[in-house]
Short mmCIF file of C-alpha atoms in Angstrom, two decimals:
data_model
loop_
_atom_site.label_atom_id
_atom_site.label_comp_id
_atom_site.label_asym_id
_atom_site.label_seq_id
_atom_site.Cartn_x
_atom_site.Cartn_y
_atom_site.Cartn_z
CA MET W 274 62.62 79.56 -47.42
CA SER W 275 60.98 79.74 -43.69
CA ASP W 276 60.42 83.19 -42.21
CA ILE W 277 63.17 84.80 -40.34
CA THR W 278 63.29 84.56 -36.39
CA THR W 279 64.46 87.76 -34.57
CA ILE W 280 66.32 87.12 -31.59
CA THR W 281 66.63 90.32 -29.70
CA GLU W 282 69.70 91.28 -27.87
CA ASP W 283 67.59 92.07 -24.51
CA ASP W 284 66.10 88.77 -24.72
CA LEU W 285 69.17 86.66 -25.01
CA ILE W 286 70.82 88.91 -22.30
CA ASP W 287 67.96 88.47 -19.83
CA SER W 288 67.82 84.63 -20.72
CA ILE W 289 71.57 84.11 -20.11
CA SER W 290 71.44 86.42 -17.03
CA ASP W 291 68.21 84.53 -15.56
CA ALA W 292 69.91 80.92 -16.15
CA LEU W 293 73.12 81.96 -14.33
CA GLN W 294 71.43 82.94 -11.49
CA TYR W 295 69.24 80.01 -11.32
CA ILE W 296 72.29 77.47 -11.64
CA SER W 297 74.04 79.20 -9.08
CA TYR W 298 71.38 78.35 -6.49
CA TYR W 299 69.34 75.23 -7.90
CA HIS W 300 71.04 71.87 -8.62
CA PRO W 301 69.62 69.92 -11.68
CA LEU W 302 67.11 67.59 -10.27
CA ASP W 303 68.70 64.46 -11.93
CA TYR W 304 71.85 65.03 -9.86
CA ILE W 305 70.05 65.61 -6.91
CA THR W 306 68.15 62.35 -7.36
CA ALA W 307 71.13 60.42 -7.97
CA LEU W 308 73.12 61.99 -5.16
CA GLY W 309 70.22 61.04 -2.64
CA GLU W 310 70.43 57.44 -4.03
CA ALA W 311 74.26 57.36 -3.41
CA TYR W 312 73.42 58.87 0.32
CA GLU W 313 71.16 55.92 0.90
CA ALA W 314 73.49 53.25 -0.48
CA GLU W 315 76.52 54.71 1.08
CA GLN W 316 78.29 52.74 3.89
CA GLY W 317 81.50 54.66 4.60
CA PRO W 318 80.71 57.12 7.44
CA ALA W 319 82.88 59.94 6.84
CA ALA W 320 81.74 59.87 2.83
CA LYS W 321 77.97 59.63 3.98
CA ASP W 322 78.53 62.60 6.39
CA ALA W 323 79.80 64.70 3.16
CA ILE W 324 77.11 63.68 1.05
CA ALA W 325 74.74 64.74 3.76
CA GLN W 326 76.36 68.16 4.12
CA ILE W 327 76.19 68.51 0.15
CA LEU W 328 72.74 67.47 0.30
CA THR W 329 71.56 69.95 3.13
CA ASN W 330 73.70 72.77 1.53
CA SER W 331 71.83 71.94 -1.79
CA ARG W 332 68.31 72.36 -0.30
CA MET W 333 69.59 75.75 1.97
CA CYS W 334 70.70 77.20 -1.23
CA ALA W 335 67.66 76.27 -3.22
CA GLU W 336 65.48 77.86 -0.45
CA GLY W 337 67.73 80.95 0.40
CA HIS W 338 68.66 81.69 -3.55
CA ARG W 339 72.33 81.91 -2.58
CA PRO W 340 75.33 80.10 -4.39
CA ILE W 341 75.93 76.13 -4.09
CA CYS W 342 79.81 76.77 -4.17
CA GLN W 343 81.76 79.95 -3.44
CA ASP W 344 83.57 79.11 -6.80
CA THR W 345 80.91 80.30 -8.95
CA GLY W 346 82.60 79.26 -11.92
CA ILE W 347 83.80 80.39 -15.33
CA VAL W 348 80.82 80.58 -17.72
CA ASN W 349 80.34 78.16 -20.65
CA VAL W 350 77.76 79.09 -23.27
CA MET W 351 76.96 76.49 -26.12
CA PHE W 352 74.79 77.50 -28.90
CA LYS W 353 73.11 75.19 -31.50
CA TRP W 354 71.94 78.33 -33.67
CA GLY W 355 69.07 77.97 -36.06
CA GLN W 356 69.95 79.08 -39.27
CA ASN W 357 66.94 80.97 -39.81
CA CYS W 358 67.53 83.11 -36.72
CA HIS W 359 69.15 86.52 -36.85
CA LEU W 360 70.51 88.43 -33.60
CA ASP W 361 69.06 91.73 -33.80
CA SER W 362 72.18 93.66 -32.14
CA GLN W 363 75.16 95.84 -33.45
CA ARG W 364 77.35 94.16 -31.11
CA PRO W 365 79.42 91.08 -31.31
CA LEU W 366 77.79 87.54 -30.01
CA GLN W 367 80.62 87.47 -27.31
CA ASP W 368 79.70 90.97 -26.16
CA VAL W 369 76.07 90.16 -25.94
CA VAL W 370 76.65 87.08 -24.00
CA ASP W 371 79.16 88.71 -21.55
CA GLU W 372 76.62 91.67 -20.62
CA GLY W 373 74.17 88.80 -19.53
CA VAL W 374 77.07 87.15 -17.52
CA ARG W 375 77.69 90.55 -16.22
CA ARG W 376 74.15 91.16 -14.91
CA ALA W 377 74.15 87.73 -13.45
CA TYR W 378 77.23 88.09 -11.29
CA ASN W 379 76.61 91.52 -10.04
CA HIS W 380 72.84 90.75 -9.22
CA PRO W 381 72.31 92.90 -6.09
CA GLU W 382 70.33 90.00 -4.24
CA ASN W 383 72.65 87.14 -5.04
CA LYS W 384 76.07 88.61 -6.19
CA LEU W 385 78.39 85.78 -7.57
CA ARG W 386 82.04 85.51 -7.10
CA ALA W 387 84.15 86.96 -9.86
CA SER W 388 86.94 84.51 -10.43
CA ILE W 389 87.86 85.51 -14.13
CA LEU W 390 91.49 86.84 -14.63
CA ALA W 391 92.84 88.76 -17.75
CA ASP W 392 96.30 88.61 -18.61
CA PRO W 393 96.57 85.11 -17.28
CA ALA W 394 100.46 84.55 -17.78
CA PHE W 395 101.38 87.64 -15.98
CA THR W 396 99.68 90.20 -13.78
CA ARG W 397 96.16 88.03 -13.65
CA ARG W 398 94.23 91.03 -13.04
CA ASN W 399 90.41 90.06 -11.90
CA THR W 400 88.05 91.63 -14.49
CA ARG W 401 85.64 92.32 -11.38
CA ASP W 402 82.52 90.71 -13.39
CA ASN W 403 83.45 87.12 -14.27
CA THR W 404 83.72 88.10 -17.93
CA PRO W 405 84.62 86.93 -20.55
CA SER W 406 82.77 83.79 -20.91
CA VAL W 407 83.54 80.88 -23.13
CA VAL W 408 81.08 80.93 -25.98
CA SER W 409 80.89 78.17 -28.90
CA VAL W 410 78.42 78.13 -31.68
CA GLU W 411 77.35 75.24 -34.07
CA MET W 412 74.82 76.34 -36.83
CA VAL W 413 71.95 74.20 -37.49
CA PRO W 414 68.77 73.88 -39.64
CA GLY W 415 65.66 75.68 -37.75
CA ASN W 416 64.00 78.65 -36.46
CA THR W 417 65.06 78.54 -32.81
CA VAL W 418 68.27 78.96 -30.76
CA GLU W 419 69.19 76.22 -28.10
CA ILE W 420 71.43 77.22 -25.45
CA ASP W 421 73.45 75.43 -22.91
CA VAL W 422 74.72 77.57 -20.00
CA ALA W 423 77.11 75.97 -17.47
CA ALA W 424 79.34 77.39 -14.67
CA LYS W 425 82.34 75.44 -14.44
CA GLY W 426 84.28 75.48 -10.84
CA GLY W 427 88.27 75.51 -10.95
CA GLY W 428 88.41 72.78 -8.76
CA SER W 429 87.11 70.41 -11.37
CA GLU W 430 88.07 72.22 -14.51
CA ASN W 431 91.68 71.81 -13.19
CA LYS W 432 91.34 68.19 -13.27
CA SER W 433 91.00 67.85 -17.16
CA LYS W 434 92.84 65.29 -18.71
CA PHE W 435 93.79 64.83 -22.51
CA LYS W 436 95.93 62.23 -24.46
CA MET W 437 96.47 61.58 -27.88
CA MET W 438 96.31 57.87 -27.65
CA ASN W 439 97.51 55.25 -30.22
CA PRO W 440 94.47 53.47 -31.95
CA SER W 441 95.00 50.20 -29.93
CA ASP W 442 95.30 52.04 -26.24
CA ASN W 443 92.74 50.92 -23.73
CA ILE W 444 90.53 53.82 -22.53
CA VAL W 445 89.01 52.12 -19.47
CA GLU W 446 92.77 51.44 -18.42
CA TRP W 447 93.56 55.34 -19.17
CA VAL W 448 90.85 56.69 -17.20
CA LEU W 449 91.72 54.54 -14.09
CA GLU W 450 95.40 55.82 -14.54
CA GLN W 451 94.24 59.27 -14.40
CA LEU W 452 91.91 58.92 -11.26
CA PRO W 453 94.73 58.80 -8.69
CA SER W 454 96.45 62.12 -9.97
CA MET W 455 93.12 63.73 -10.06
CA GLY W 456 92.77 63.45 -6.27
CA ALA W 457 89.50 64.66 -4.89
CA GLY W 458 89.79 68.46 -5.69
CA TRP W 459 87.26 68.01 -8.18
CA CYS W 460 84.68 67.30 -5.39
CA PRO W 461 83.48 63.79 -5.88
CA PRO W 462 80.65 62.42 -6.41
CA GLY W 463 80.15 64.04 -9.41
CA MET W 464 80.32 63.02 -13.35
CA LEU W 465 82.84 62.15 -15.64
CA GLY W 466 82.65 63.63 -19.25
CA ILE W 467 84.53 62.01 -22.00
CA GLY W 468 85.22 63.09 -25.51
CA ILE W 469 86.71 60.47 -28.07
CA GLY W 470 87.98 61.23 -31.46
CA GLY W 471 88.09 64.52 -33.77
CA THR W 472 90.96 66.66 -33.02
CA ALA W 473 92.70 67.74 -29.75
CA GLU W 474 90.44 71.00 -29.15
CA HIS W 475 87.53 69.44 -30.44
CA CYS W 476 87.99 65.94 -28.42
CA MET W 477 88.05 68.48 -25.18
CA LYS W 478 84.92 70.32 -26.28
CA LEU W 479 83.08 66.83 -26.84
CA ALA W 480 84.09 65.92 -23.06
CA LYS W 481 82.60 69.21 -21.85
CA GLN W 482 79.44 69.30 -23.96
CA SER W 483 78.77 65.31 -22.66
CA LEU W 484 78.53 66.93 -19.18
CA MET W 485 75.18 68.78 -20.22
CA ASP W 486 73.20 65.45 -20.70
CA PRO W 487 71.01 64.28 -18.00
CA ILE W 488 72.23 61.59 -15.29
CA ASP W 489 70.77 58.25 -16.44
CA MET W 490 73.19 55.73 -15.32
CA GLY W 491 70.49 53.88 -13.28
CA GLN W 492 68.11 53.69 -16.15
CA LEU W 493 71.03 52.50 -18.69
CA LYS W 494 72.03 49.65 -16.36
CA ALA W 495 68.49 48.51 -15.78
CA ARG W 496 67.72 48.06 -19.73
CA GLY W 497 71.40 47.14 -20.47
CA PRO W 498 73.66 48.66 -23.15
CA GLN W 499 72.64 48.98 -26.63
CA SER W 500 75.87 50.09 -28.33
CA ASP W 501 79.67 50.03 -27.71
CA ILE W 502 79.52 53.56 -26.27
CA GLU W 503 76.84 52.51 -23.63
CA LYS W 504 78.86 49.52 -22.59
CA LEU W 505 81.90 51.80 -22.33
CA ARG W 506 80.14 54.05 -19.92
CA ILE W 507 79.22 51.20 -17.77
CA ASP W 508 82.69 49.74 -17.82
CA ILE W 509 84.16 53.16 -16.89
CA PHE W 510 81.57 53.61 -14.15
CA ASP W 511 81.98 50.37 -12.57
CA ALA W 512 85.64 50.44 -12.61
CA VAL W 513 85.91 53.86 -11.31
CA ASN W 514 83.45 53.03 -8.30
CA ALA W 515 85.57 50.14 -7.42
CA MET W 516 88.38 52.24 -6.69
CA GLY W 517 87.01 53.12 -3.45
CA ILE W 518 87.80 56.98 -3.76
CA GLY W 519 84.47 58.03 -2.45
CA ALA W 520 82.76 61.22 -1.57
CA GLN W 521 85.57 64.04 -1.25
CA GLY W 522 88.11 61.12 -1.38
CA LEU W 523 87.12 59.90 2.01
CA GLY W 524 86.73 56.50 0.97
CA GLY W 525 83.28 54.84 -0.03
CA LEU W 526 81.08 53.53 -2.75
CA SER W 527 80.15 56.51 -4.62
CA THR W 528 82.95 58.15 -6.55
CA VAL W 529 80.90 58.99 -9.86
CA LEU W 530 77.33 59.19 -10.22
CA ASP W 531 77.44 58.74 -14.06
CA VAL W 532 80.07 58.78 -17.18
CA LYS W 533 79.13 60.48 -20.31
CA ILE W 534 80.73 59.88 -23.79
CA LEU W 535 80.55 61.95 -26.95
CA ASP W 536 82.62 60.85 -29.97
CA TRP W 537 83.51 62.30 -33.48
CA PRO W 538 85.68 60.67 -36.40
CA CYS W 539 89.20 61.01 -36.19
CA HIS W 540 92.26 60.57 -38.26
CA ALA W 541 93.42 57.10 -38.76
CA ALA W 542 96.86 57.67 -37.14
CA GLY W 543 95.42 58.43 -33.41
CA LYS W 544 92.57 58.46 -31.17
CA PRO W 545 92.72 61.59 -29.08
CA VAL W 546 90.64 61.05 -25.76
CA ALA W 547 89.41 63.66 -23.18
CA MET W 548 88.21 63.69 -19.78
CA ILE W 549 86.58 66.50 -17.78
CA PRO W 550 84.90 66.10 -14.46
CA ASN W 551 81.95 67.74 -13.14
CA CYS W 552 81.95 68.34 -9.49
CA ALA W 553 79.27 68.28 -6.58
CA ALA W 554 78.55 71.90 -7.53
CA THR W 555 77.04 70.65 -10.81
CA ARG W 556 75.76 73.79 -12.47
CA HIS W 557 74.16 73.83 -16.20
CA ALA W 558 70.73 74.53 -17.69
CA HIS W 559 69.02 74.35 -21.35
CA PHE W 560 66.85 76.73 -22.83
CA THR W 561 65.14 77.75 -26.13
CA LEU W 562 64.57 81.06 -27.80
CA ASP W 563 62.05 81.16 -30.58
CA GLY W 564 61.91 85.04 -30.99
CA SER W 565 58.59 85.38 -28.63
CA GLY W 566 60.61 86.76 -25.66
CA PRO W 567 63.14 85.91 -22.92
CA SER W 568 63.25 82.26 -21.43
CA TYR W 569 62.98 82.27 -17.74
CA LEU W 570 63.77 78.84 -16.20
CA PRO W 571 60.87 77.54 -13.94
CA ALA W 572 61.51 76.88 -10.47
CA PRO W 573 61.86 73.54 -9.42
CA ASP W 574 59.80 71.45 -6.79
CA LEU W 575 61.63 71.64 -3.53
CA ASP W 576 59.58 68.48 -2.43
CA ALA W 577 61.98 66.55 -4.86
CA TRP W 578 65.04 67.12 -2.81
CA PRO W 579 65.96 64.18 -0.51
CA LYS W 580 64.91 64.70 3.08
CA VAL W 581 68.43 64.64 4.59
CA ASN W 582 69.14 67.34 7.09
CA TRP W 583 72.89 67.35 8.13
CA GLN W 584 73.45 67.86 11.67
CA PRO W 585 76.81 68.06 13.55
CA ASP W 586 78.29 64.45 14.38
CA ALA W 587 77.69 63.84 18.43
CA ALA W 588 80.95 62.41 18.56
CA ALA W 589 82.86 65.03 16.93
CA LYS W 590 85.49 66.76 18.94
CA ARG W 591 85.01 70.59 19.86
CA VAL W 592 87.88 72.77 19.48
CA ASP W 593 88.60 75.91 20.88
CA LEU W 594 90.86 77.85 18.03
CA ASP W 595 91.63 80.53 20.69
CA HIS W 596 93.27 78.22 22.82
CA LEU W 597 94.71 75.82 20.04
CA THR W 598 97.96 74.32 21.28
CA PRO W 599 100.49 71.72 19.65
CA GLU W 600 99.33 69.08 22.36
CA ILE W 601 95.73 69.44 21.28
CA VAL W 602 96.78 69.29 17.50
CA ASN W 603 98.85 66.19 18.40
CA SER W 604 95.75 64.45 19.98
CA TRP W 605 93.93 64.27 16.94
CA GLU W 606 94.06 61.29 14.61
CA ASP W 607 93.25 61.01 10.75
CA GLY W 608 89.52 60.60 10.06
CA ASP W 609 88.73 62.51 13.38
CA ARG W 610 85.52 64.82 12.84
CA LEU W 611 86.02 68.26 14.62
CA LEU W 612 83.76 71.34 14.97
CA LEU W 613 85.90 74.61 15.37
CA SER W 614 84.90 77.54 17.09
CA GLY W 615 86.89 80.96 17.73
CA LYS W 616 88.83 83.00 15.24
CA MET W 617 90.92 81.79 12.38
CA LEU W 618 92.63 83.56 9.48
CA THR W 619 92.11 82.96 5.83
CA GLY W 620 94.22 83.11 3.00
CA ARG W 621 94.66 81.50 -0.64
CA ASP W 622 96.98 81.75 -3.57
CA ALA W 623 97.42 85.32 -3.92
CA ALA W 624 97.72 86.08 -0.34
CA HIS W 625 100.25 83.11 0.18
CA LYS W 626 102.35 84.42 -2.97
CA ARG W 627 102.41 87.87 -1.43
CA ILE W 628 103.66 86.72 1.99
CA LYS W 629 106.32 84.73 0.51
CA GLU W 630 107.39 87.73 -1.59
CA MET W 631 107.20 90.02 1.56
CA LEU W 632 109.30 87.56 3.58
CA ASP W 633 112.05 87.36 0.79
CA LYS W 634 112.34 91.16 0.69
CA GLY W 635 112.70 91.21 4.59
CA GLU W 636 109.46 92.85 5.06
CA GLU W 637 107.30 92.82 8.30
CA LEU W 638 104.01 90.78 7.76
CA PRO W 639 100.95 92.57 8.56
CA VAL W 640 99.33 89.27 10.32
CA ASP W 641 100.67 87.12 13.31
CA PHE W 642 100.21 83.40 12.34
CA ARG W 643 101.47 82.08 15.52
CA GLY W 644 99.26 79.31 17.06
CA ARG W 645 96.61 79.93 14.43
CA ALA W 646 94.58 77.95 11.89
CA ILE W 647 94.37 79.41 8.29
CA TYR W 648 91.26 78.53 6.01
CA TYR W 649 92.00 78.43 2.35
CA VAL W 650 88.80 80.19 0.87
CA GLY W 651 87.58 83.11 -1.42
CA PRO W 652 84.09 83.88 -0.10
CA VAL W 653 81.40 85.20 -2.10
CA ASP W 654 80.35 88.74 -1.05
CA PRO W 655 77.84 88.91 1.84
CA VAL W 656 74.10 90.40 0.66
CA MET W 657 71.13 91.19 2.95
CA GLY W 658 73.03 91.38 6.31
CA GLU W 659 74.79 88.36 6.14
CA VAL W 660 78.29 88.18 7.77
CA VAL W 661 79.92 86.47 4.77
CA GLY W 662 78.54 84.98 1.54
CA PRO W 663 79.06 81.21 0.80
CA ALA W 664 82.72 80.28 1.89
CA GLY W 665 83.58 76.85 1.10
CA PRO W 666 87.28 75.60 0.91
CA THR W 667 89.51 75.87 -2.07
CA THR W 668 91.64 73.04 -3.18
CA ALA W 669 94.50 72.83 -0.87
CA THR W 670 97.31 71.46 -3.29
CA ARG W 671 97.50 74.85 -4.65
CA MET W 672 98.86 75.99 -1.30
CA ASP W 673 101.62 73.16 -1.11
CA VAL W 674 104.29 75.10 -2.42
CA PHE W 675 103.96 77.62 0.41
CA THR W 676 103.36 75.07 3.14
CA GLU W 677 107.11 74.96 4.64
CA THR W 678 107.03 78.92 4.55
CA MET W 679 103.65 79.35 6.53
CA LEU W 680 104.50 76.78 8.81
CA ASP W 681 107.79 78.66 9.68
CA LEU W 682 105.57 81.33 10.83
CA GLY W 683 103.87 79.29 13.53
CA LEU W 684 100.90 77.99 11.94
CA LEU W 685 99.22 75.16 13.83
CA ALA W 686 96.50 73.87 11.44
CA MET W 687 95.46 74.55 7.68
CA ILE W 688 91.90 74.06 6.26
CA GLY W 689 90.94 73.26 2.80
CA LYS W 690 89.57 71.00 0.23
CA ALA W 691 90.77 67.63 -1.03
CA GLU W 692 94.22 66.00 -0.48
CA ARG W 693 97.74 67.37 -0.01
CA GLY W 694 100.60 66.48 -2.27
CA HIS W 695 103.44 64.26 -0.89
CA ASP W 696 105.83 66.49 -0.12
CA ALA W 697 103.08 68.75 1.88
CA VAL W 698 102.37 65.87 3.92
CA GLU W 699 106.02 65.35 4.81
CA VAL W 700 106.16 68.95 5.84
CA ILE W 701 103.22 68.61 7.93
CA ALA W 702 104.59 65.62 9.62
CA ARG W 703 107.80 67.18 10.50
CA TYR W 704 106.25 70.23 11.80
CA LYS W 705 103.85 68.09 13.77
CA VAL W 706 100.81 70.12 12.69
CA ALA W 707 97.48 69.11 11.22
CA TYR W 708 95.77 69.66 7.63
CA LEU W 709 91.99 69.74 8.29
CA MET W 710 89.51 69.07 5.45
CA ALA W 711 85.97 70.73 4.82
CA THR W 712 83.47 69.64 2.36
CA GLY W 713 83.85 70.93 -0.92
CA GLY W 714 80.15 71.82 -2.41
CA ALA W 715 78.76 72.97 1.00
CA ALA W 716 79.84 76.48 0.78
CA TYR W 717 76.51 77.98 2.13
CA LEU W 718 76.32 75.37 4.97
CA VAL W 719 79.85 76.37 6.08
CA SER W 720 79.27 80.21 5.82
CA ARG W 721 76.40 79.86 8.41
CA ALA W 722 79.11 78.72 10.87
CA ILE W 723 81.00 82.07 10.66
CA LYS W 724 79.61 84.61 12.77
CA GLU W 725 81.97 87.37 12.26
CA SER W 726 84.22 88.35 9.33
CA LYS W 727 86.75 91.25 8.85
CA VAL W 728 89.50 91.84 6.35
CA VAL W 729 93.01 91.88 8.45
CA ALA W 730 95.57 92.38 5.22
CA PHE W 731 95.74 92.55 1.51
CA GLU W 732 92.31 94.21 1.06
CA ASP W 733 93.21 94.83 -2.50
CA LEU W 734 93.24 91.31 -3.23
CA GLY W 735 89.21 91.27 -3.01
CA MET W 736 88.28 87.98 -2.39
CA GLU W 737 91.73 86.63 -1.89
CA ALA W 738 92.41 89.15 1.07
CA ILE W 739 93.37 87.94 4.30
CA TYR W 740 90.20 87.86 6.53
CA GLU W 741 89.64 86.81 10.07
CA PHE W 742 86.47 84.61 10.39
CA THR W 743 84.95 83.91 13.84
CA VAL W 744 83.26 80.56 13.63
CA GLN W 745 81.00 78.52 15.76
CA ASP W 746 81.02 74.64 15.43
CA MET W 747 82.57 74.69 11.80
CA PRO W 748 82.67 71.06 10.59
CA VAL W 749 86.02 69.69 9.52
CA THR W 750 87.84 66.09 9.08
CA VAL W 751 91.23 65.58 10.04
CA ALA W 752 92.85 64.80 6.60
CA VAL W 753 96.69 64.46 7.78
CA ASP W 754 97.38 64.32 11.33
CA ALA W 755 100.53 65.35 13.20
CA ARG W 756 101.98 62.18 12.53
CA GLY W 757 101.64 62.37 8.59
CA ASN W 758 98.80 59.64 8.37
CA ASN W 759 96.76 60.80 5.42
CA VAL W 760 93.25 59.81 5.01
CA HIS W 761 92.77 60.43 1.26
CA THR W 762 95.34 57.58 1.06
CA LEU W 763 94.54 55.39 3.76
CA ALA W 764 90.64 55.44 3.28
CA PRO W 765 90.48 54.82 -0.35
CA ALA W 766 92.71 51.85 -0.05
CA LYS W 767 90.55 50.38 2.70
CA TRP W 768 87.46 51.03 0.82
CA ARG W 769 89.03 49.58 -2.33
CA LYS W 770 89.79 46.24 -0.38
CA LYS W 771 86.65 46.11 1.12
CA ILE W 772 84.71 46.57 -1.99
CA ALA W 773 86.44 43.80 -3.82
CA GLU W 774 86.53 41.31 -0.92
CA GLU W 775 82.85 41.69 0.34
CA GLY W 776 81.38 42.54 -3.15
CA LEU W 777 79.75 45.67 -2.05
CA LEU W 778 78.89 47.07 -5.41
CA GLU W 779 77.41 43.98 -6.74
CA PRO W 780 74.00 45.00 -6.12
CA TYR W 781 74.69 48.36 -8.08
CA LEU W 782 76.25 46.68 -10.78
CA ALA W 783 73.41 44.28 -12.04
#
């Protein structure tokens, strides 16, 4: 029998903490390279602008060591534990891992947002340190411990799909059926991870694990598929991009940068299939412990980042939020790019829920919403003199149920990420207001437009409190105008037709 390798508690904690800090501000280089290639190929102006924001934000975060996205994710830690390795600890593995998470998320120089809630069905209390994490362990031969660490944002995780298929069902067709219901809340362009087989829970795990593999679709297409799984990857990749959804759902050529698939034998009576998207804030890293000490990931070469420096569109309309009127809002058209300056309010799920409860009880609200714009955001805490930490938009559809209530209070504009639901669009048109979309995956870039920040209500809700931001030239796109024209419906349809008629993807399908 080989000698036993001892993995100390401190080495595991330090390695996990370092990896989580690392992935909070460094994109994987394979993602950045693929996104840079998508930027060069993109022909959709709105999509190209969104990709430019994501790339610029990525470079800023890599240089400033601040989070790529304000949603710093739920932590997933996947072990391949060598059977000759011993963990020198009196605590359960879950507790040791969570201590690494706790240290990473409370790091004084780069504090990450705590998003994990205990008692999920009822009181939904924030645990304040982003624990517990989700841990999985596979025992394998050997004297090392291999670890994948990922931080999965809620916007993409919420779009996970699963089906117990019949054996004869077509997987490509099922994927294409799911994409419209996923909308753009998963912040494309990203990846699709697909699991096939096993049992229901194992199939979902396969889909998540597949997202840890590096992007290699370009290389795969160049050499051609050598297995049925590789051919299926290409078929799904081509079919999804032909839908014209594009970056942030704004219509364009790049919806996915890669499709990953892992499979496992399953029962003869079925064919479990799971799909989990990875967003523009792709965050994962791999390291190995061999008993010699902690693993610290090396800093990447910043020269590998594409030379993209987003600047506000000269044709964008400048908007003074302090003098916003229904007439100004009515002048906007879907797809218009705006630069917002002045004071806006913030609020998301918990704040909207509390407002509704107060109104139902006949209580007076602490904030006047008349003539205002509200930004759906839960920012990261500021550090080192910042006004606010990374403050990108959250998925707007979660606020759809509160839309009419809020518009009754006199709101003129809402700002969030991705599309609105059909009913919310009808309400927006009826009230003749607008929904504006900020780019998901550009949280640090957006935060630079925020010049002042103060809590004005519900301080006990933490990052979900109502803030008042003073912004200067904050970039947004009119996603739903006052007539109900919806860019997330109109633009993909236009680009789907354009791709089909003009063969725009043919150079990338070879």
